[in-house]
Coordinates of C-alpha atoms in Angstrom, one line a residue:
X1 CA -28.2 -11.2 3.2
X2 CA -27.0 -11.4 6.5
X3 CA -26.9 -15.2 6.5
X4 CA -23.7 -17.1 6.4
X5 CA -21.8 -19.1 3.5
X6 CA -19.3 -21.6 3.9
X7 CA -18.4 -23.4 1.1
X8 CA -16.5 -26.5 1.2
X9 CA -15.6 -27.6 -2.2
X10 CA -13.7 -26.7 -4.7
X11 CA -15.1 -26.7 -8.8
X12 CA -12.8 -28.8 -10.5
X13 CA -12.7 -30.4 -14.0
X14 CA -16.7 -29.1 -14.1
X15 CA -17.1 -30.7 -11.0
X16 CA -17.9 -30.1 -7.0
X17 CA -14.4 -31.6 -5.1
X18 CA -13.8 -32.0 -2.1
X19 CA -10.5 -30.5 -1.0
X20 CA -7.2 -32.0 0.0
X21 CA -6.7 -30.8 3.6
X22 CA -9.5 -29.7 6.1
X23 CA -7.9 -26.3 6.1
X24 CA -10.3 -23.2 5.7
X25 CA -10.1 -19.8 5.4
X26 CA -13.1 -17.2 6.9
X27 CA -14.6 -14.2 5.5
X28 CA -14.5 -11.5 7.5
X29 CA -17.2 -8.5 6.5
X30 CA -15.3 -5.2 6.4
X31 CA -19.1 -3.5 7.6
X32 CA -19.2 -5.3 10.9
X33 CA -16.5 -6.4 11.4
X34 CA -17.3 -10.0 11.9
X35 CA -17.1 -13.6 9.5
X36 CA -19.6 -14.1 7.2
X37 CA -18.7 -17.2 5.9
X38 CA -15.5 -19.2 4.8
X39 CA -14.1 -21.9 2.3
X40 CA -12.4 -25.2 2.2
X41 CA -8.2 -23.9 1.2
X42 CA -6.2 -25.6 -1.8
X43 CA -3.6 -27.5 -1.4
X44 CA -1.4 -27.9 -3.9
X45 CA -2.6 -31.6 -4.8
X46 CA -6.1 -29.5 -5.2
X47 CA -3.9 -26.8 -7.6
X48 CA -2.4 -30.2 -9.5
X49 CA -5.4 -31.3 -10.2
X50 CA -6.9 -28.5 -11.0
X51 CA -4.2 -27.7 -13.9
X52 CA -4.2 -31.6 -15.5
X53 CA -8.1 -30.4 -15.6
X54 CA -6.9 -27.7 -17.6
X55 CA -4.9 -29.7 -19.7
X56 CA -7.5 -32.1 -20.8
X57 CA -9.9 -29.1 -21.9
X58 CA -7.0 -28.4 -24.5
X59 CA -6.9 -32.4 -26.3
X60 CA -10.9 -32.9 -25.4
X61 CA -13.7 -32.6 -29.3
X62 CA -15.7 -30.7 -26.9
X63 CA -13.7 -27.8 -26.6
X64 CA -10.7 -27.7 -28.8
X65 CA -12.5 -29.0 -31.8
X66 CA -14.6 -26.3 -31.4
X67 CA -15.3 -23.8 -34.0
X68 CA -15.4 -20.4 -33.4
X69 CA -18.8 -20.4 -33.8
X70 CA -19.6 -22.7 -31.4
X71 CA -16.9 -21.6 -28.9
X72 CA -19.1 -18.8 -29.3
X73 CA -22.6 -19.9 -29.1
X74 CA -21.3 -21.7 -25.2
X75 CA -19.8 -18.7 -23.8
X76 CA -23.1 -16.7 -24.3
X77 CA -25.1 -20.0 -22.3
X78 CA -21.5 -18.5 -20.3
X79 CA -23.2 -15.1 -20.0
X80 CA -27.2 -15.5 -19.2
X81 CA -26.6 -17.8 -16.7
X82 CA -24.4 -15.6 -14.9
X83 CA -27.1 -13.2 -16.1
X84 CA -29.5 -15.0 -14.0
X85 CA -27.6 -14.6 -10.6
X86 CA -25.8 -11.2 -11.3
X87 CA -27.8 -9.8 -7.7
X88 CA -27.7 -13.1 -5.8
X89 CA -23.0 -11.8 -7.1
X90 CA -23.4 -8.5 -6.7
X91 CA -24.9 -8.3 -3.2
X92 CA -21.6 -10.9 -2.1
X93 CA -18.8 -9.0 -3.3
X94 CA -20.7 -5.9 -1.5
X95 CA -20.4 -8.5 2.0
X96 CA -16.9 -9.3 0.8
X97 CA -15.5 -5.7 -0.3
X98 CA -17.4 -3.2 1.4
X99 CA -18.1 -2.2 -2.5
X100 CA -21.0 -0.1 -2.7
X101 CA -24.3 -2.0 -3.8
X102 CA -25.1 0.4 -7.0
X103 CA -21.6 -0.1 -8.5
X104 CA -21.4 -3.3 -7.4
X105 CA -24.7 -4.0 -9.7
X106 CA -23.1 -2.4 -12.8
X107 CA -19.8 -4.1 -12.9
X108 CA -19.7 -7.0 -10.6
X109 CA -23.4 -7.7 -11.8
X110 CA -24.0 -6.4 -15.6
X111 CA -21.0 -5.4 -16.8
X112 CA -18.9 -8.8 -16.6
X113 CA -21.9 -10.7 -18.4
X114 CA -21.2 -7.6 -21.0
X115 CA -17.7 -8.3 -21.5
X116 CA -18.3 -12.1 -21.7
X117 CA -21.0 -11.1 -24.5
X118 CA -18.1 -9.5 -26.1
X119 CA -15.8 -11.5 -26.6
X120 CA -17.8 -13.7 -27.8
X121 CA -19.2 -11.6 -30.5
X122 CA -14.8 -10.7 -31.4
X123 CA -14.2 -15.2 -31.5
X124 CA -17.0 -15.1 -34.3
X125 CA -15.3 -12.4 -35.7
X126 CA -11.7 -12.8 -35.8
X127 CA -10.5 -15.4 -38.3
X128 CA -8.2 -18.0 -36.9
X129 CA -5.7 -17.6 -40.7
X130 CA -4.6 -15.2 -43.4
X131 CA -2.5 -16.2 -46.7
X132 CA 0.7 -13.5 -46.4
X133 CA 2.5 -13.2 -49.6
X134 CA 6.3 -14.0 -48.5
X135 CA 9.2 -12.5 -49.0
X136 CA 11.6 -12.0 -50.0
X137 CA 11.3 -15.5 -51.4
X138 CA 7.8 -15.9 -53.7
X139 CA 5.1 -17.9 -52.0
X140 CA 2.9 -17.7 -49.5
X141 CA 2.9 -18.1 -45.5
X142 CA -0.5 -19.1 -43.1
X143 CA -0.1 -17.1 -40.5
X144 CA -2.4 -18.4 -37.3
X145 CA -3.8 -18.1 -34.1
X146 CA -3.5 -20.6 -31.2
X147 CA -5.1 -20.3 -28.8
X148 CA -2.5 -20.7 -25.8
X149 CA -3.1 -23.1 -24.0
X150 CA -4.2 -23.0 -19.8
X151 CA -3.6 -20.0 -18.1
X152 CA -3.8 -19.1 -14.3
X153 CA -5.4 -15.9 -14.0
X154 CA -5.4 -14.4 -10.4
X155 CA -7.7 -12.1 -9.7
X156 CA -8.3 -9.2 -7.1
X157 CA -10.1 -8.1 -4.3
X158 CA -11.5 -4.3 -5.6
X159 CA -13.2 -5.6 -8.4
X160 CA -12.9 -9.3 -8.0
X161 CA -15.8 -10.4 -10.6
X162 CA -15.7 -8.0 -13.7
X163 CA -11.6 -8.4 -12.9
X164 CA -12.1 -12.1 -13.6
X165 CA -13.9 -12.1 -16.2
X166 CA -11.0 -9.2 -18.1
X167 CA -9.2 -12.8 -17.8
X168 CA -11.9 -15.1 -18.8
X169 CA -13.5 -14.0 -21.0
X170 CA -10.7 -13.9 -23.3
X171 CA -9.2 -16.8 -22.8
X172 CA -12.0 -18.7 -23.3
X173 CA -12.1 -16.8 -26.8
X174 CA -9.3 -18.2 -27.6
X175 CA -10.0 -21.3 -27.3
X176 CA -7.5 -21.3 -23.9
X177 CA -8.9 -23.4 -20.5
X178 CA -8.1 -20.9 -17.4
X179 CA -7.5 -22.2 -13.3
X180 CA -8.6 -18.9 -11.5
X181 CA -7.5 -17.7 -8.3
X182 CA -9.5 -15.4 -6.9
X183 CA -8.1 -13.2 -4.2
X184 CA -8.7 -14.3 -0.1
X185 CA -11.8 -11.9 1.0
X186 CA -13.6 -11.7 -2.2
X187 CA -13.8 -16.4 -3.2
X188 CA -16.9 -16.6 -2.1
X189 CA -19.0 -15.1 -5.1
X190 CA -16.5 -17.5 -7.1
X191 CA -18.9 -20.0 -6.6
X192 CA -21.4 -18.0 -7.8
X193 CA -20.0 -17.8 -11.1
X194 CA -18.9 -21.8 -10.9
X195 CA -22.8 -22.5 -10.8
X196 CA -22.6 -20.6 -13.2
X197 CA -20.7 -22.5 -15.6
X198 CA -22.0 -26.2 -14.5
X199 CA -25.8 -24.2 -15.4
X200 CA -24.7 -23.2 -18.9
X201 CA -22.4 -26.8 -20.1
X202 CA -19.1 -25.7 -19.7
X203 CA -17.2 -27.9 -21.1
X204 CA -15.1 -30.1 -18.6
X205 CA -12.2 -28.0 -17.2
X206 CA -12.5 -25.3 -19.2
X207 CA -13.1 -23.8 -16.1
X208 CA -10.9 -24.1 -12.5
X209 CA -11.6 -22.7 -9.6
X210 CA -8.6 -23.4 -6.5
X211 CA -8.1 -20.7 -3.4
X212 CA -6.2 -19.3 -1.4
X213 CA -3.7 -17.1 -0.6
X214 CA -0.1 -15.9 -1.7
X215 CA 1.2 -19.3 -1.5
X216 CA -1.1 -20.9 -4.2
X217 CA -0.7 -18.5 -6.3
X218 CA 3.3 -18.6 -6.3
X219 CA 3.2 -21.5 -6.9
X220 CA 0.2 -21.6 -9.9
X221 CA 1.8 -18.9 -11.4
X222 CA 5.3 -21.5 -11.0
X223 CA 3.0 -24.5 -12.2
X224 CA 4.7 -26.3 -15.0
X225 CA 1.6 -27.3 -16.7
X226 CA 0.7 -23.5 -16.6
X227 CA 1.4 -21.7 -19.7
X228 CA 0.2 -17.8 -19.3
X229 CA -0.4 -15.4 -16.2
X230 CA -3.2 -12.9 -15.9
X231 CA -2.5 -11.0 -13.3
X232 CA -3.6 -8.3 -11.3
X233 CA -2.7 -6.5 -8.1
X234 CA 0.4 -4.5 -6.5
X235 CA 3.0 -4.1 -7.9
X236 CA 5.0 -5.2 -5.4
X237 CA 3.2 -9.3 -6.5
X238 CA 3.5 -8.5 -9.6
X239 CA 7.5 -7.8 -9.3
X240 CA 7.6 -11.1 -7.9
X241 CA 5.3 -13.2 -10.6
X242 CA 7.4 -11.4 -13.7
X243 CA 10.4 -13.1 -11.9
X244 CA 9.4 -15.9 -12.0
X245 CA 7.6 -16.0 -15.7
X246 CA 10.4 -14.7 -16.8
X247 CA 13.2 -17.5 -15.5
X248 CA 10.2 -19.6 -16.5
X249 CA 10.2 -17.9 -20.3
X250 CA 6.6 -18.1 -19.4
X251 CA 4.0 -15.1 -21.0
X252 CA 2.7 -13.1 -18.6
X253 CA -0.2 -9.8 -18.2
X254 CA 0.5 -7.9 -15.6
X255 CA -2.2 -5.0 -15.1
X256 CA -0.8 -3.1 -11.8
X257 CA -1.0 -0.5 -8.9
X258 CA -1.2 3.5 -10.4
X259 CA -0.7 6.5 -8.8
X260 CA -2.8 8.8 -11.5
X261 CA -3.2 12.5 -11.7
X262 CA -5.9 14.6 -13.1
X263 CA -4.9 17.4 -15.0
X264 CA -7.9 20.5 -14.4
X265 CA -6.4 23.0 -17.0
X266 CA -6.2 26.8 -16.6
X267 CA -10.0 26.7 -19.4
X268 CA -12.0 24.4 -16.7
X269 CA -15.7 24.3 -15.6
X270 CA -15.3 24.4 -11.8
X271 CA -18.6 22.6 -11.2
X272 CA -18.9 20.4 -13.8
X273 CA -15.0 18.7 -13.3
X274 CA -15.2 18.4 -9.5
X275 CA -18.3 16.8 -9.9
X276 CA -16.2 14.8 -12.7
X277 CA -13.6 14.0 -10.1
X278 CA -16.0 12.3 -7.6
X279 CA -15.7 9.2 -10.4
X280 CA -12.6 9.3 -11.1
X281 CA -11.0 9.7 -7.8
X282 CA -12.8 8.1 -5.4
X283 CA -15.0 5.4 -7.2
X284 CA -14.6 2.8 -4.9
X285 CA -13.6 4.5 -2.3
X286 CA -11.2 4.9 -4.4
X287 CA -10.0 0.8 -3.6
X288 CA -9.9 1.6 -8.1
X289 CA -6.0 1.2 -10.1
X290 CA -6.5 3.5 -12.1
X291 CA -7.5 6.6 -10.4
X292 CA -6.9 10.7 -11.1
X293 CA -5.5 11.0 -7.0
X294 CA -2.7 13.7 -7.8
X295 CA -4.7 15.9 -8.2
X296 CA -3.0 18.3 -10.7
X297 CA -4.2 22.8 -10.5
X298 CA -3.4 25.5 -11.6
X299 CA -1.7 27.6 -9.1
X300 CA -3.8 30.9 -9.6
X301 CA -6.9 28.7 -9.2
X302 CA -5.0 26.8 -6.4
X303 CA -7.8 28.0 -3.7
X304 CA -10.7 27.6 -6.1
X305 CA -9.9 23.7 -6.7
X306 CA -8.7 23.4 -3.2
X307 CA -12.0 24.9 -1.1
X308 CA -14.0 23.4 -3.9
X309 CA -12.7 19.4 -4.2
X310 CA -12.7 20.1 -0.3
X311 CA -16.5 20.1 -0.4
X312 CA -16.9 17.6 -3.0
X313 CA -15.2 15.1 -0.6
X314 CA -17.3 16.0 2.4
X315 CA -20.6 15.8 0.9
X316 CA -21.0 12.1 0.1
X317 CA -23.0 9.4 1.7
X318 CA -20.2 7.8 4.0
X319 CA -22.1 4.5 5.6
X320 CA -23.9 0.8 5.0
X321 CA -22.6 -0.4 1.2
X322 CA -26.0 -2.1 0.9
X323 CA -27.5 1.2 1.2
X324 CA -28.2 2.5 -2.3
X325 CA -27.0 6.2 -1.8
X326 CA -24.3 5.3 -0.1
X327 CA -21.6 6.2 -2.5
X328 CA -18.3 5.5 0.3
X329 CA -18.3 2.5 1.4
X330 CA -15.8 1.1 4.3
X331 CA -12.5 0.0 2.9
X332 CA -12.3 -4.7 2.4
X333 CA -9.9 -5.2 5.8
X334 CA -8.7 -4.0 9.8
X335 CA -5.6 -3.9 7.6
X336 CA -6.8 -1.7 4.3
X337 CA -7.8 1.0 6.9
X338 CA -4.9 0.8 8.7
X339 CA -2.4 0.6 5.9
X340 CA -4.7 4.1 5.1
X341 CA -4.9 5.2 8.3
X342 CA -0.8 5.3 8.4
X343 CA -0.2 6.5 4.6
X344 CA -3.0 9.9 6.4
X345 CA -0.5 10.1 9.4
X346 CA 2.6 10.2 7.1
X347 CA 1.2 13.1 5.0
X348 CA 0.2 15.1 8.1
X349 CA 3.7 14.4 9.2
X350 CA 5.6 15.8 6.3
X351 CA 3.7 18.9 6.1
X352 CA 0.5 18.0 4.3
X353 CA -2.7 20.4 5.0
X354 CA -6.2 18.1 5.9
X355 CA -8.8 20.3 5.0
X356 CA -11.7 17.1 4.9
X357 CA -11.2 13.4 7.0
X358 CA -8.4 12.6 7.9
X359 CA -8.9 9.8 10.5
X360 CA -12.3 7.6 10.8
X361 CA -15.6 9.1 10.9
X362 CA -17.2 10.3 14.0
X363 CA -19.8 8.4 14.2
X364 CA -19.4 4.6 12.8
X365 CA -18.4 2.7 15.5
X366 CA -17.9 -0.2 13.8
X367 CA -16.5 -1.2 10.2
X368 CA -13.3 -0.3 8.5
X369 CA -14.3 3.3 7.2
X370 CA -12.4 5.4 6.6
X371 CA -12.7 9.5 6.5
X372 CA -12.4 10.6 2.0
X373 CA -9.7 13.0 2.6
X374 CA -8.3 16.0 1.0
X375 CA -4.8 17.0 1.2
X376 CA -3.6 21.0 0.1
X377 CA -0.6 22.2 0.1
X378 CA 1.4 19.1 -1.4
X379 CA 4.3 18.6 -3.0
X380 CA 4.3 16.2 -6.2
X381 CA 7.9 14.4 -3.8
X382 CA 6.6 14.0 -0.6
X383 CA 4.7 10.2 0.3
X384 CA 1.1 11.0 0.5
X385 CA 2.1 12.3 -3.9
X386 CA 4.3 9.1 -4.8
X387 CA 2.8 6.0 -2.7
X388 CA -1.1 4.2 -4.2
X389 CA -2.6 4.9 -0.9
X390 CA -5.9 3.0 -2.4
X391 CA -8.3 4.8 -0.2
X392 CA -10.3 7.6 -0.2
X393 CA -7.4 10.3 -0.4
X394 CA -6.6 13.0 -2.9
X395 CA -3.8 15.0 -3.2
X396 CA -4.1 18.4 -4.7
X397 CA -0.7 19.9 -6.0
X398 CA 0.0 23.2 -7.8
X399 CA 1.2 23.8 -11.1
X400 CA 2.7 26.8 -13.0
X401 CA 1.8 26.3 -16.6
X402 CA 0.6 23.4 -19.1
X403 CA 4.4 22.1 -19.1
X404 CA 5.2 22.5 -15.2
X405 CA 1.6 20.3 -14.9
X406 CA 2.6 17.3 -17.9
X407 CA 5.9 17.0 -15.8
X408 CA 4.2 16.8 -12.6
X409 CA 2.1 14.1 -14.2
X410 CA 4.7 12.2 -15.9
X411 CA 7.0 12.2 -12.6
X412 CA 5.5 9.0 -10.8
X413 CA 7.1 5.4 -11.6
X414 CA 3.2 4.3 -12.0
X415 CA 2.3 5.2 -15.6
X416 CA -1.8 3.3 -15.9
X417 CA -4.8 6.1 -15.7
X418 CA -5.1 9.6 -15.9
X419 CA -7.6 12.6 -16.7
X420 CA -7.0 15.6 -17.6
X421 CA -10.1 18.6 -17.7
X422 CA -10.6 21.2 -19.6
X423 CA -13.3 22.9 -22.3
X424 CA -11.1 22.3 -25.7
X425 CA -11.3 18.9 -26.2
X426 CA -8.4 19.6 -28.7
X427 CA -6.0 20.7 -25.9
X428 CA -7.6 17.9 -23.3
X429 CA -6.3 14.8 -25.9
X430 CA -2.8 17.5 -27.1
X431 CA -2.6 16.9 -23.3
X432 CA -3.2 13.5 -23.4
X433 CA -0.3 12.4 -26.0
X434 CA 2.3 14.0 -23.6
X435 CA 1.2 11.9 -20.4
X436 CA 3.7 8.8 -20.1
X437 CA 0.9 6.2 -19.2
X438 CA -1.4 3.0 -21.0
X439 CA -4.8 5.1 -20.7
X440 CA -6.8 8.4 -20.4
X441 CA -9.8 10.6 -19.7
X442 CA -11.0 14.0 -21.3
X443 CA -13.6 15.3 -19.5
X444 CA -14.6 11.8 -17.8
X445 CA -12.2 7.9 -17.2
X446 CA -14.3 5.2 -18.7
X447 CA -13.2 2.1 -20.0
X448 CA -13.9 0.5 -23.3
X449 CA -14.5 -3.2 -23.0
X450 CA -13.3 -2.5 -27.3
X451 CA -10.0 -1.0 -26.2
X452 CA -6.7 -2.2 -24.8
X453 CA -6.4 -0.9 -20.9
X454 CA -3.1 -1.5 -19.2
X455 CA -0.4 0.7 -17.9
X456 CA 3.8 1.1 -18.5
X457 CA 6.7 1.7 -16.1
X458 CA 5.5 -0.1 -12.0
X459 CA 1.5 0.2 -13.5
X460 CA 2.3 -3.2 -15.0
X461 CA 3.4 -5.8 -18.7
X462 CA 0.4 -6.0 -21.5
X463 CA -2.9 -5.3 -22.1
X464 CA -6.2 -6.5 -21.3
X465 CA -9.7 -5.4 -23.1
X466 CA -10.0 -5.1 -27.3
X467 CA -8.8 -7.5 -29.7
X468 CA -5.6 -7.0 -28.2
X469 CA -7.1 -8.4 -24.9
X470 CA -7.7 -11.6 -27.0
X471 CA -4.8 -11.1 -28.8
X472 CA -2.7 -11.9 -25.9
X473 CA -4.2 -15.5 -25.2
X474 CA -3.4 -16.3 -28.9
X475 CA 0.2 -18.2 -30.1
X476 CA 1.0 -17.2 -33.7
X477 CA 2.6 -19.9 -35.5
X478 CA 4.0 -19.4 -39.6
X479 CA 3.2 -21.9 -42.7
X480 CA 5.7 -21.7 -45.3
X481 CA 4.7 -22.9 -48.5
X482 CA 6.5 -23.0 -51.9
X483 CA 4.7 -21.7 -54.7
X484 CA 3.2 -24.4 -57.1

């Protein structure tokens, strides 16, 4: 857990290859603020090689010639090998981004395996062709689903393993090849993924991994050999990718930022609601795109919720992410810590009242820590209520009546997640239908692998997960048949 992890190769075409340059990228622990490893930076020639390997895989019988059942068998072998390495990968992720280890084990370890197996099952049960009666001329049409091609997958640092698998699993299920670019903050764990691919005998070129920062991502997105882009990250970066893909007429799935609302109705159970908000609003130290960080409370009950949410946030254990009791770890980097602290100061300067937190923990001199912070007396127009903080910061906003609550929830450029809290589930579902968002939870928020996930407005384009996630890696071909 303390040894350096230094990598000197790239995973391209099913093999470890020497990079084209000697440039390396250091990895810094958010806990110790010291280097814990390094990896090479891919040059454009390395990316060219990775894309070429993917295109080659699409032409070879050992991948392109497989039936859905045979492809599912390959995916299950891959899942088995990832599972053998799940603890190593979870620990590596935590060392890189500060994710609390118990969360990392559940999500970065176990969930990646579950997701890959889900898509292995789905590819077996999804017919490649269907026959339709032609309209208006008599006859029939075969509608065929084919792999879209080579996918450029760009994953973020907050949930690097599982969000990579959001892209890899359906792409493989569709019969595509993948060139993955992890975030530079969390690249070391992708080498464990590559080791699993080798052990599972994944056909050469089906999965390739290139490394580097935004310049590498930009080159990958614009590469003429990439047929589709799948990206999770900031809205700013997503807009750049969307412009490039639009110009090239290249499909893209963009899962971007969020500033979701938790609507607490007047009949909600205070204790159960506030307990649930610890997960729905502060999971992974608030570094989760769909977090409900705008807490909308009935004005007549606002002080009750201010007190209860403040007490909840102040009670969360902050510290070493490798300690299983830790709930709030460090944020990923010094840059991210400074950004979060700057937004807290901006919120304070605009009149927001901080009821707990507001700075760095007094007892932690080292590490990129930010105290769990709660703002009361916040207007929905304030910066702290409108900008995605991506840290352990909540804003409590009072509303007058249900229509006002829904209007406040919808008054955002984002629309990724959200929750409603009530003792009347039917009432909660009615509220969910009125909120402009891609996903929503009633009395909790849990992603369902079998249902689509994604955003509206500035939160993105397209959907991942579920059959819809598989469909986004397929293209449709219609074959018209004259009647006999």
